[in-house]
Amino acid sequence: MKQSKDKNIRSELKKLKQENKRLKVLLHLADNLQAHLDLDKLLLTTMQEVAKILDADRCTVFLLDEEKQELWSIVAMGIEKGKEIRFPADKGIAGHVAMTGDILNIPDAYQDSRFNPEIDKKTGYRTRNMLTMPLTNRDGIIIGVFQILNKRKVAFDQSDEELLAAISQITATTVENSLLYEEQVESLNSFVETLSATLDTRDYITAGHSRRVTMYTLALCEQMQLGENPCEELRFAGLLHDIGKLGIPEAVLFKAGKLTEQEYAIIKRHPAVTRQILGNIHFPRKLKNVTEIASTHHEKINGNGYPDGLQADEIPLGGRMLALADVFDALTSYRQYRDREAIEKVWDIIEKESGQTFDPKVVQVFLKTPLNHLIEILEHDQKDHLDHQDLLKLAPHTFSEILKIKRGRIKKLTTTQKNLEKLFDKYYLRKYMPA
Ligand SMILES: [Fe+2]
């Protein structure tokens, strides 16, 4: 009697321990998944974590593309990143689960007539056992399918099914949040792109300015390895930095002659107007600094800028980056009445202002810009003229190399340096062709 009671207690304890372990796993997963809003990263983390938790070889989350009636997975483990698997939503085991909502636990895939061996054929993988479960949202609608392949030692059992059911619920919620978020960012993106392009078109004197400033800033961002999110903020800030010019009368903005003091004061209002306009746009959390960055592009390190006369680190790094990109573009752009300023003169002006207008660190980083990138940005409006072979030749060289050549700092140029100068001039000294 006592022995059987002990056995019961031991079995209950074992169950409790298992339950405890499972709860910990779920909490850890939920925590991990909620940190990601980016769909690719979210799916990748889910697939890696779930394969680990269930001691399986591979886990794939297929999402249902309602419009095309296809199941797709953007990143599958063991398959090259970015490669997408897509197939009709009613095909194979995953298709069956997507259509019926059944849970399928199959100990030998090749013995099951519903199994679609095409993916194995494409990827060179051999599926043995599999557990497939629908991903269902809070309204009970199937949004995708969870598929776990090749449990390492044995086949999947009842407790795996229960655990995966709980994981599916967490995943469905996080995936839906992420999809909603991506949709929001996408619509904001198309709105901002259109707004910025409209601004660039309105101001025919500086056509394409916002786009090029954005590209220079992103080139700096890449060199500084600031990470994906700060770069995304900079992209939005770059596209919108001069949006405040919409509030400047055309008679002042496009005046051909010299501006009066009063007119210049009106022009100087535009970053404050940028702040006002952007302050009314609701940016998602990860783009919360866009307004501040965009509206500080005329601040100067020495405090003599506008609208707030901020100094040094008081100006956000993004604002300091935009300031340099803004002036570099103004100096290197064609105007109706003149060609581009010589590049060595452009840099003389920038260097003189380093530590006054510009952050010296940002100025130094700009020198590292690869030449192919620089030419691509300079010639962005005329990119049909760009020769791909030329860009390849420019790619190993930086902006500082061409400056040394142009400033006559090298006594005797090598053939490579002479060719590099010729190639740079081919684009930089191109005669202005009005559109
Ligand atoms: Fe501006």
XYZ file of N, CA, C and O and ligand atoms in Angstrom, residues 209 241-242 245 267 270-271 274 294 297-298 306 326, ligand 1:
53
model
N 17.532 66.790 -53.937
C 18.358 67.074 -52.757
C 18.070 66.124 -51.579
O 18.978 65.511 -51.043
N 13.965 66.078 -43.905
C 14.614 67.163 -43.156
C 14.194 68.560 -43.622
O 14.100 69.478 -42.824
N 13.929 68.715 -44.927
C 13.569 70.042 -45.434
C 12.067 70.205 -45.642
O 11.636 71.143 -46.325
N 10.293 73.461 -45.603
C 10.349 74.435 -46.701
C 8.966 74.619 -47.342
O 8.735 75.590 -48.053
N 13.809 82.042 -44.500
C 14.359 80.728 -44.906
C 14.809 79.940 -43.676
O 14.592 78.733 -43.576
N 12.798 77.242 -41.619
C 12.306 75.935 -42.096
C 12.587 74.735 -41.173
O 11.744 73.861 -41.057
N 13.747 74.665 -40.443
C 13.892 73.493 -39.563
C 12.872 73.483 -38.417
O 12.425 72.414 -37.995
N 9.852 72.203 -39.936
C 10.004 70.736 -40.055
C 9.594 70.077 -38.734
O 8.846 69.106 -38.715
N 15.717 65.302 -37.797
C 15.433 66.106 -38.986
C 15.498 67.605 -38.688
O 16.009 68.382 -39.494
N 19.206 69.746 -38.463
C 20.225 69.671 -39.516
C 20.913 70.999 -39.817
O 21.872 71.046 -40.575
N 20.426 72.103 -39.220
C 21.148 73.377 -39.392
C 21.786 73.848 -38.092
O 22.207 75.005 -37.979
N 20.967 77.058 -36.133
C 19.568 77.346 -35.811
C 18.744 76.073 -35.956
O 19.212 75.145 -36.589
N 24.030 67.553 -45.991
C 23.256 68.668 -46.562
C 24.181 69.652 -47.286
O 23.959 70.000 -48.449
Fe 17.630 72.682 -44.682
